Each structure stands twice: as C-alpha cells, then as structure tokens.
Short mmCIF file of C-alpha atoms in Angstrom, two decimals:
data_model
loop_
_atom_site.label_atom_id
_atom_site.label_comp_id
_atom_site.label_asym_id
_atom_site.label_seq_id
_atom_site.Cartn_x
_atom_site.Cartn_y
_atom_site.Cartn_z
CA UNK A 1 -3.41 11.55 -13.41
CA UNK A 2 -7.00 12.64 -13.81
CA UNK A 3 -9.20 10.24 -11.79
CA UNK A 4 -11.78 8.61 -14.06
CA UNK A 5 -15.06 8.13 -12.18
CA UNK A 6 -16.02 5.01 -14.14
CA UNK A 7 -12.66 3.35 -13.44
CA UNK A 8 -12.92 4.17 -9.72
CA UNK A 9 -16.38 2.58 -9.53
CA UNK A 10 -15.24 -0.41 -11.58
CA UNK A 11 -12.20 -1.22 -9.49
CA UNK A 12 -13.96 -0.69 -6.13
CA UNK A 13 -17.20 -2.56 -6.92
CA UNK A 14 -15.73 -5.43 -8.90
CA UNK A 15 -12.83 -5.71 -6.44
CA UNK A 16 -15.26 -6.14 -3.54
CA UNK A 17 -17.23 -8.67 -5.60
CA UNK A 18 -14.13 -10.74 -6.34
CA UNK A 19 -13.13 -10.53 -2.68
CA UNK A 20 -16.57 -11.73 -1.58
CA UNK A 21 -16.45 -14.67 -4.00
CA UNK A 22 -12.97 -15.66 -2.76
CA UNK A 23 -14.25 -15.64 0.84
CA UNK A 24 -17.36 -17.64 -0.16
CA UNK A 25 -15.40 -20.34 -1.97
CA UNK A 26 -12.71 -20.57 0.69
CA UNK A 27 -15.09 -20.84 3.66
CA UNK A 28 -17.61 -23.11 1.95
CA UNK A 29 -15.26 -25.52 0.22
CA UNK A 30 -12.75 -25.70 3.10
CA UNK A 31 -15.53 -26.08 5.66
CA UNK A 32 -14.34 -23.11 7.70
CA UNK A 33 -16.72 -21.49 10.17
CA UNK A 34 -20.42 -22.20 10.72
CA UNK A 35 -22.26 -24.18 8.06
CA UNK A 36 -24.01 -21.92 5.56
CA UNK A 37 -27.58 -22.61 4.50
CA UNK A 38 -28.63 -23.05 0.90
CA UNK A 39 -30.08 -19.56 0.83
CA UNK A 40 -27.01 -17.95 2.35
CA UNK A 41 -24.69 -19.60 -0.17
CA UNK A 42 -26.83 -18.39 -3.04
CA UNK A 43 -27.04 -14.89 -1.56
CA UNK A 44 -23.25 -14.61 -1.26
CA UNK A 45 -22.83 -15.87 -4.81
CA UNK A 46 -25.55 -13.64 -6.29
CA UNK A 47 -24.17 -10.49 -4.63
CA UNK A 48 -20.58 -11.23 -5.67
CA UNK A 49 -21.48 -12.01 -9.29
CA UNK A 50 -23.79 -8.99 -9.42
CA UNK A 51 -21.08 -6.63 -8.17
CA UNK A 52 -18.48 -8.09 -10.55
CA UNK A 53 -20.82 -7.74 -13.52
CA UNK A 54 -21.85 -4.21 -12.56
CA UNK A 55 -18.21 -3.21 -12.17
CA UNK A 56 -17.24 -4.62 -15.56
CA UNK A 57 -20.14 -2.80 -17.21
CA UNK A 58 -19.12 0.47 -15.54
CA UNK A 59 -15.57 0.00 -16.81
CA UNK A 60 -16.76 0.75 -20.35
CA UNK A 61 -17.80 4.22 -19.23
CA UNK A 62 -14.37 5.69 -19.96
CA UNK A 63 -14.20 4.30 -23.51
CA UNK A 64 -14.65 6.90 -26.21
CA UNK A 65 -15.94 4.24 -28.61
CA UNK A 66 -17.60 1.40 -26.70
CA UNK A 67 -17.96 -0.65 -29.87
CA UNK A 68 -14.21 -1.23 -29.76
CA UNK A 69 -14.30 -2.82 -26.29
CA UNK A 70 -13.80 -6.25 -27.85
CA UNK A 71 -10.32 -5.19 -28.95
CA UNK A 72 -9.20 -5.29 -25.31
CA UNK A 73 -9.15 -9.09 -25.58
CA UNK A 74 -6.73 -9.17 -28.53
CA UNK A 75 -3.37 -8.41 -26.88
CA UNK A 76 -3.10 -11.10 -24.22
CA UNK A 77 0.64 -11.67 -24.73
CA UNK A 78 1.65 -8.06 -24.21
CA UNK A 79 -1.11 -6.22 -22.32
CA UNK A 80 -2.16 -6.59 -18.69
CA UNK A 81 -5.46 -4.89 -19.58
CA UNK A 82 -6.10 -7.64 -22.13
CA UNK A 83 -5.16 -10.31 -19.57
CA UNK A 84 -7.54 -8.72 -17.06
CA UNK A 85 -10.37 -8.82 -19.61
CA UNK A 86 -9.69 -12.45 -20.55
CA UNK A 87 -9.43 -13.67 -16.94
CA UNK A 88 -12.53 -11.68 -15.95
CA UNK A 89 -14.59 -13.41 -18.65
CA UNK A 90 -12.97 -16.82 -18.03
CA UNK A 91 -14.10 -16.52 -14.39
CA UNK A 92 -17.80 -16.71 -15.31
CA UNK A 93 -18.17 -20.31 -16.60
CA UNK A 94 -16.36 -21.76 -13.58
CA UNK A 95 -18.32 -19.56 -11.17
CA UNK A 96 -21.48 -20.61 -13.02
CA UNK A 97 -20.74 -24.34 -12.63
CA UNK A 98 -20.04 -23.81 -8.93
CA UNK A 99 -23.23 -21.78 -8.50
CA UNK A 100 -25.28 -24.33 -10.43
CA UNK A 101 -23.92 -27.06 -8.15
CA UNK A 102 -25.01 -25.11 -5.07
CA UNK A 103 -28.40 -24.36 -6.62
CA UNK A 104 -29.12 -28.02 -7.43
CA UNK A 105 -27.28 -29.84 -4.65
CA UNK A 106 -27.20 -27.37 -1.77
CA UNK A 107 -24.14 -27.00 0.47
CA UNK A 108 -23.02 -30.61 -0.14
CA UNK A 109 -21.88 -30.13 -3.74
CA UNK A 110 -20.07 -32.77 -5.76
CA UNK A 111 -16.39 -32.80 -6.78
CA UNK A 112 -16.92 -31.15 -10.19
CA UNK A 113 -18.71 -28.01 -8.87
CA UNK A 114 -16.20 -27.88 -6.00
CA UNK A 115 -13.28 -27.96 -8.44
CA UNK A 116 -14.96 -25.28 -10.53
CA UNK A 117 -15.36 -23.15 -7.38
CA UNK A 118 -11.65 -23.45 -6.59
CA UNK A 119 -10.68 -22.53 -10.15
CA UNK A 120 -13.07 -19.55 -10.12
CA UNK A 121 -11.58 -18.30 -6.82
CA UNK A 122 -8.05 -18.57 -8.27
CA UNK A 123 -9.18 -16.70 -11.40
CA UNK A 124 -10.67 -14.01 -9.16
CA UNK A 125 -7.28 -13.50 -7.50
CA UNK A 126 -5.53 -13.47 -10.89
CA UNK A 127 -8.01 -10.89 -12.22
CA UNK A 128 -7.37 -8.61 -9.23
CA UNK A 129 -3.63 -9.07 -9.78
CA UNK A 130 -3.98 -8.23 -13.48
CA UNK A 131 -5.95 -5.08 -12.66
CA UNK A 132 -3.16 -3.95 -10.33
CA UNK A 133 -0.48 -4.78 -12.93
CA UNK A 134 -2.18 -2.54 -15.51
CA UNK A 135 -0.85 0.32 -13.37
CA UNK A 136 2.08 -1.44 -11.67
CA UNK A 137 3.87 -2.15 -14.97
CA UNK A 138 3.92 1.50 -16.10
CA UNK A 139 7.48 2.78 -15.79
CA UNK A 140 6.29 6.22 -16.92
CA UNK A 141 4.47 6.67 -13.59
CA UNK A 142 6.91 6.08 -10.77
CA UNK A 143 4.22 6.10 -8.04
CA UNK A 144 2.55 3.03 -9.61
CA UNK A 145 5.61 1.13 -10.78
CA UNK A 146 5.94 -1.07 -7.69
CA UNK A 147 4.90 -4.53 -6.52
CA UNK A 148 2.88 -2.78 -3.83
CA UNK A 149 0.29 -1.75 -6.46
CA UNK A 150 -1.04 -5.25 -7.36
CA UNK A 151 -0.63 -6.33 -3.73
CA UNK A 152 -2.88 -3.45 -2.64
CA UNK A 153 -5.50 -4.26 -5.27
CA UNK A 154 -5.72 -7.86 -4.08
CA UNK A 155 -5.73 -7.03 -0.37
CA UNK A 156 -8.25 -4.19 -0.64
CA UNK A 157 -10.59 -6.40 -2.66
CA UNK A 158 -10.43 -9.15 -0.04
CA UNK A 159 -10.83 -6.67 2.84
CA UNK A 160 -14.00 -5.12 1.41
CA UNK A 161 -15.19 -8.65 0.56
CA UNK A 162 -14.89 -9.70 4.20
CA UNK A 163 -17.12 -6.83 5.34
CA UNK A 164 -19.79 -7.84 2.80
CA UNK A 165 -19.38 -11.50 3.78
CA UNK A 166 -20.09 -10.64 7.43
CA UNK A 167 -22.96 -8.29 6.56
CA UNK A 168 -24.77 -10.86 4.38
CA UNK A 169 -24.36 -13.51 7.09
CA UNK A 170 -26.34 -11.29 9.49
CA UNK A 171 -29.38 -11.46 7.17
CA UNK A 172 -29.51 -15.23 7.69
CA UNK A 173 -28.76 -15.05 11.42
CA UNK A 174 -25.49 -16.87 10.81
CA UNK A 175 -23.03 -14.14 11.78
CA UNK A 176 -20.50 -15.24 14.37
CA UNK A 177 -17.44 -13.84 16.09
CA UNK A 178 -15.42 -15.52 13.37
CA UNK A 179 -16.94 -13.26 10.69
CA UNK A 180 -16.09 -10.14 12.70
CA UNK A 181 -12.61 -11.44 13.54
CA UNK A 182 -11.74 -12.30 9.92
CA UNK A 183 -12.97 -8.90 8.74
CA UNK A 184 -10.92 -7.08 11.37
CA UNK A 185 -7.74 -8.99 10.48
CA UNK A 186 -8.22 -8.37 6.75
CA UNK A 187 -8.94 -4.65 7.29
CA UNK A 188 -5.89 -4.18 9.52
CA UNK A 189 -3.66 -6.03 7.04
CA UNK A 190 -5.00 -3.88 4.18
CA UNK A 191 -4.47 -0.70 6.21
CA UNK A 192 -0.86 -1.63 6.99
CA UNK A 193 -0.16 -2.44 3.34
CA UNK A 194 -1.75 0.84 2.26
CA UNK A 195 0.30 2.78 4.82
CA UNK A 196 3.49 1.15 3.46
CA UNK A 197 2.46 2.21 -0.06
CA UNK A 198 1.88 5.83 1.03
CA UNK A 199 5.22 5.85 2.86
CA UNK A 200 6.96 4.46 -0.22
CA UNK A 201 5.53 6.92 -2.76
CA UNK A 202 6.45 9.84 -0.51
CA UNK A 203 10.10 8.90 -1.01
CA UNK A 204 10.35 7.62 -4.57
CA UNK A 205 12.95 9.14 -6.87
CA UNK A 206 11.54 9.57 -10.34
CA UNK A 207 12.65 11.21 -13.61
CA UNK A 208 13.56 14.87 -13.51
CA UNK A 209 13.93 17.35 -16.31
CA UNK A 210 17.70 16.93 -15.92
CA UNK A 211 17.65 13.16 -16.33
CA UNK A 212 15.14 13.43 -19.19
CA UNK A 213 17.44 15.73 -21.15
CA UNK A 214 20.63 13.99 -19.87
CA UNK A 215 22.03 17.40 -18.88
CA UNK A 216 23.06 16.55 -15.36
CA UNK A 217 25.76 19.12 -14.61
CA UNK A 218 23.54 22.19 -14.38
CA UNK A 219 19.99 23.21 -13.62
CA UNK A 220 17.67 22.71 -16.60
CA UNK A 221 14.41 24.59 -16.85
CA UNK A 222 11.70 24.86 -19.51
CA UNK A 223 11.42 28.38 -20.86
CA UNK A 224 8.26 27.85 -22.90
CA UNK A 225 5.62 25.20 -23.46
CA UNK A 226 4.85 23.78 -26.88
CA UNK A 227 1.31 25.10 -27.16
CA UNK A 228 -0.98 27.82 -25.90
CA UNK A 229 -3.97 25.82 -24.70
CA UNK A 230 -4.69 22.70 -22.75
CA UNK A 231 -4.49 19.36 -24.56
CA UNK A 232 -5.48 15.76 -23.90
CA UNK A 233 -2.09 15.20 -22.26
CA UNK A 234 -2.41 18.16 -19.89
CA UNK A 235 -6.01 17.27 -19.08
CA UNK A 236 -5.34 13.60 -18.34
CA UNK A 237 -1.75 13.59 -17.09
CA UNK A 238 -1.40 17.03 -15.52
CA UNK A 239 -4.03 16.68 -12.80
CA UNK A 240 -2.56 18.25 -9.69
CA UNK A 241 -4.75 18.52 -6.57
CA UNK A 242 -3.81 20.67 -3.61
CA UNK A 243 -1.66 19.11 -0.91
CA UNK A 244 -4.29 19.78 1.76
CA UNK A 245 -6.84 18.00 -0.44
CA UNK A 246 -4.55 14.99 -0.67
CA UNK A 247 -3.99 15.00 3.09
CA UNK A 248 -7.73 15.24 3.84
CA UNK A 249 -8.62 12.47 1.40
CA UNK A 250 -5.85 10.28 2.81
CA UNK A 251 -7.27 10.80 6.29
CA UNK A 252 -10.72 9.84 4.98
CA UNK A 253 -9.26 6.68 3.44
CA UNK A 254 -8.02 5.43 6.78
CA UNK A 255 -10.98 6.64 8.86
CA UNK A 256 -13.78 5.37 6.60
CA UNK A 257 -11.94 2.54 4.89
CA UNK A 258 -10.30 0.90 7.88
CA UNK A 259 -10.76 2.50 11.32
CA UNK A 260 -14.57 2.84 11.31
CA UNK A 261 -15.21 -0.72 10.01
CA UNK A 262 -12.78 -2.19 12.54
CA UNK A 263 -14.52 -0.28 15.37
CA UNK A 264 -17.91 -1.54 14.15
CA UNK A 265 -16.76 -5.15 14.21
CA UNK A 266 -15.08 -4.62 17.58
CA UNK A 267 -18.40 -3.35 18.96
CA UNK A 268 -20.13 -6.45 17.55
CA UNK A 269 -17.65 -8.62 19.42
CA UNK A 270 -18.50 -6.59 22.55
CA UNK A 271 -22.20 -7.34 22.24
CA UNK A 272 -23.59 -4.82 19.74
CA UNK A 273 -26.22 -6.08 17.23
CA UNK A 274 -24.63 -7.99 14.35
CA UNK A 275 -26.76 -6.06 11.86
CA UNK A 276 -24.52 -3.01 12.16
CA UNK A 277 -22.00 -4.94 10.07
CA UNK A 278 -23.73 -3.28 7.11
CA UNK A 279 -22.40 0.06 8.35
CA UNK A 280 -18.89 -1.39 8.20
CA UNK A 281 -19.49 -2.65 4.65
CA UNK A 282 -20.78 0.73 3.41
CA UNK A 283 -18.02 2.64 5.22
CA UNK A 284 -15.28 0.43 3.78
CA UNK A 285 -16.63 0.82 0.22
CA UNK A 286 -16.70 4.62 0.57
CA UNK A 287 -13.21 4.67 2.07
CA UNK A 288 -11.76 2.45 -0.65
CA UNK A 289 -13.48 4.65 -3.24
CA UNK A 290 -11.57 7.61 -1.80
CA UNK A 291 -8.40 5.53 -1.83
CA UNK A 292 -8.87 4.80 -5.52
CA UNK A 293 -9.40 8.51 -6.32
CA UNK A 294 -6.18 9.33 -4.47
CA UNK A 295 -4.37 6.51 -6.27
CA UNK A 296 -4.94 8.31 -9.58
CA UNK A 297 -4.66 11.89 -8.30
CA UNK A 298 -1.20 11.36 -6.77
CA UNK A 299 0.29 9.72 -9.87
CA UNK A 300 2.71 11.91 -11.84
CA UNK A 301 3.27 10.96 -15.49
CA UNK A 302 6.68 11.60 -17.01
CA UNK A 303 5.06 13.71 -19.77
CA UNK A 304 4.67 16.46 -17.15
CA UNK A 305 8.35 17.27 -17.65
CA UNK A 306 7.55 18.50 -21.17
CA UNK A 307 4.96 20.85 -19.71
CA UNK A 308 7.11 22.46 -17.06
CA UNK A 309 7.35 20.15 -14.07
CA UNK A 310 10.90 19.85 -12.73
CA UNK A 311 10.32 16.34 -11.39
CA UNK A 312 7.71 13.57 -11.62
CA UNK A 313 7.73 12.81 -7.93
CA UNK A 314 6.53 16.07 -6.45
CA UNK A 315 3.50 18.27 -6.97
CA UNK A 316 3.85 21.44 -8.94
CA UNK A 317 4.45 24.63 -7.06
CA UNK A 318 0.77 25.54 -6.99
CA UNK A 319 -2.28 23.33 -7.49
CA UNK A 320 -4.46 23.58 -10.55
CA UNK A 321 -7.64 25.56 -10.19
CA UNK A 322 -10.55 23.81 -11.89
CA UNK A 323 -8.75 22.61 -15.02
CA UNK A 324 -5.38 21.15 -15.70
CA UNK A 325 -2.48 23.53 -15.77
CA UNK A 326 1.08 22.43 -16.09
CA UNK A 327 3.35 25.34 -16.65
CA UNK A 328 6.97 26.38 -16.50
CA UNK A 329 8.68 26.73 -13.16
CA UNK A 330 11.60 29.11 -13.27
CA UNK A 331 13.23 28.00 -10.07
CA UNK A 332 12.58 24.81 -8.10
CA UNK A 333 12.80 26.81 -4.89
CA UNK A 334 10.47 29.49 -6.17
CA UNK A 335 6.78 28.80 -5.73
CA UNK A 336 5.82 30.91 -8.72
CA UNK A 337 4.59 29.31 -11.94
CA UNK A 338 2.47 30.26 -14.95
CA UNK A 339 -0.68 28.93 -16.50
CA UNK A 340 -0.45 27.45 -19.99
CA UNK A 341 -0.16 30.24 -22.54
CA UNK A 342 0.91 32.75 -19.92
CA UNK A 343 4.60 32.15 -20.40
CA UNK A 344 7.43 34.54 -19.56
CA UNK A 345 7.54 35.65 -23.18
CA UNK A 346 3.79 36.16 -23.29
CA UNK A 347 3.09 34.26 -26.52
CA UNK A 348 3.23 30.75 -25.18
CA UNK A 349 3.90 29.48 -28.64
#
C-alpha cells in the first residue's frame, strides 16, 4: 500500500494526543502519583486536545474532495471509519466538561467533571481501537487482518502519550521516578507487541494466484496485464519498497521509537536532568512515524494478483523504482519480472 503522508501524521499525532489524555485522566482522577498543579493539569489537557485536533485536521489531507468529509459520519452501522469519526467528535464535549471543571475548580473537581473525564478517556480508547479496526477488518490485506492491528494502535498511542506526559511534567518541576518508570514500562510493552506483529506478518499465508483462480493442481501465472500504463490501483495498492529499505526502517522503528526513549528515561532514573525527557518524546514520535510508514508499505492488497504478483504475502521479485510497477512474474523462483506495458508479448494490451 502506498503510505499516505497525511494519514501517517494523523494517526501518529492524534494517537499520541489520545494517549496523553488517557494518562492525564487516569493519574488525576485516580490520584496516582504526585499531585498535579492547576497549571500542569491545564497544560496536559491543552497539549492533548491540540494534538488530537491537529491530527484530525491533517486527516482530511488525503481526501480528494474535502467538502464530502461529512459523509464519513453517515455509515456508523457498517464502517469503522465512520465509527472513528463519530467517537472522535463525541470525545470533545466530555473532554470539554472535564477541562472546564479543572479550569474553574482546579485539581479538586466535582463529580460531574470527573465523570465526564472518565467517559472522555474511554472514548479516547474506543477511538484508537476504531482507527486500528479500519485496517484490521480488511480481509483483502492479510498483513492487517489481525487483532494485533488495533492492539498496536492503542498501545503505541499510550506509549507515546507517556513520554509526553513525563516531558510536560518536567516543565512544572513535577517529574518523578514514577513518570520515567511508567514511560519505560509502556514503551517496552509496545515494543514487544510490535515485535510480535512483525513476527506474525512474516509468516502469514495469504491469497495466491492459484487460490484466486481456484486452479490448485498446477502452477498458474499471468501472461499479460490488463492495461499498458499505471492506474489508481497500481499506484495505491502496488507500492513495493526494497527489502533492505524495509529492514532499515524497521531497525529505525525500534531504535528511535523504543530503545532510545527507554535509555533516556533510564538515564533520568540514574541522575540525569529530567528535562531530557523531551528527547525521549521527540524520538518516540519519529520512531512511531516510521512504524506507521512501514505499516502501510508492507501491506499487500489482493488486487496485486491481477497485476502479476504470485502471492499477497511476499514482495515482488524486484522493488519498484520511483513509481508503482506490478508486473507479470513468469516463474516464482525466477527473479525476473517486467514493468507494466513491457510484457512478454510486447503490447501489454
């Protein structure tokens, strides 16, 4: 799948914002950790709501006609994208009541704002789950069609939220070992879950050109593609990065997204200045941004079979160069393949 820059920014930024709000509500309302000042509570809330709003605005970047964005709310019964949109908007009034309670009453808010804060935190989790299910429910993309997809979206949002939670606390001189410890636990849990996902997708068995045509007693191969030039399908669904690119990005995901932030928080526990928690927050956001790019780049849509791929679980024989190219493969063991329009017969018709 071709990674959409606006969707990557949306899921990373809004995910971190939802994670930060969940941490804020949980620690404040449950009375966990050091008491937060009025200013710190407002700062956590303002940053989380700002990131969520910015992410949602960026999500419209991939719409061809932005005036039709309202239609995404109309299919709640059948569409996870519609459910995500509805829950994302429904989150605001409850978060607003909670924030208004903090603004007017300080840390000792009444029962109504507290209840609104709990409901907003639950809606934040549901929104993250819905975002993951947009991809997890797609049976046409085997790499996404797993419960690990929504689980990763929730856990990565919370993990990046913990790094921001600790970083903001340093501004108010309220950072403690608890902030660093919670962030380290969340980052390690997210890294383990992500490693399980990568292990799983490396072994999934997806549709092949044999199963698609139901001819299972012999080798089936596509002799010619249906057109001579790239199309929307080949551009969006035929993205095929090099294997070494995937390996390098995957290494960056773990180093920047998990290892570096954990080392930063470990150094804080060893006596380093708490202010370097901002380095962990920035590093984790960059690493999760790389993770989100890889999430799309590794996905193989079943439509690739029509354009020459023998299976939807493995990369094509050679990576695309610059633009999408999905072309016939004469032999699964042979690395040779052709660009679109450069078919064995020459016409590509």
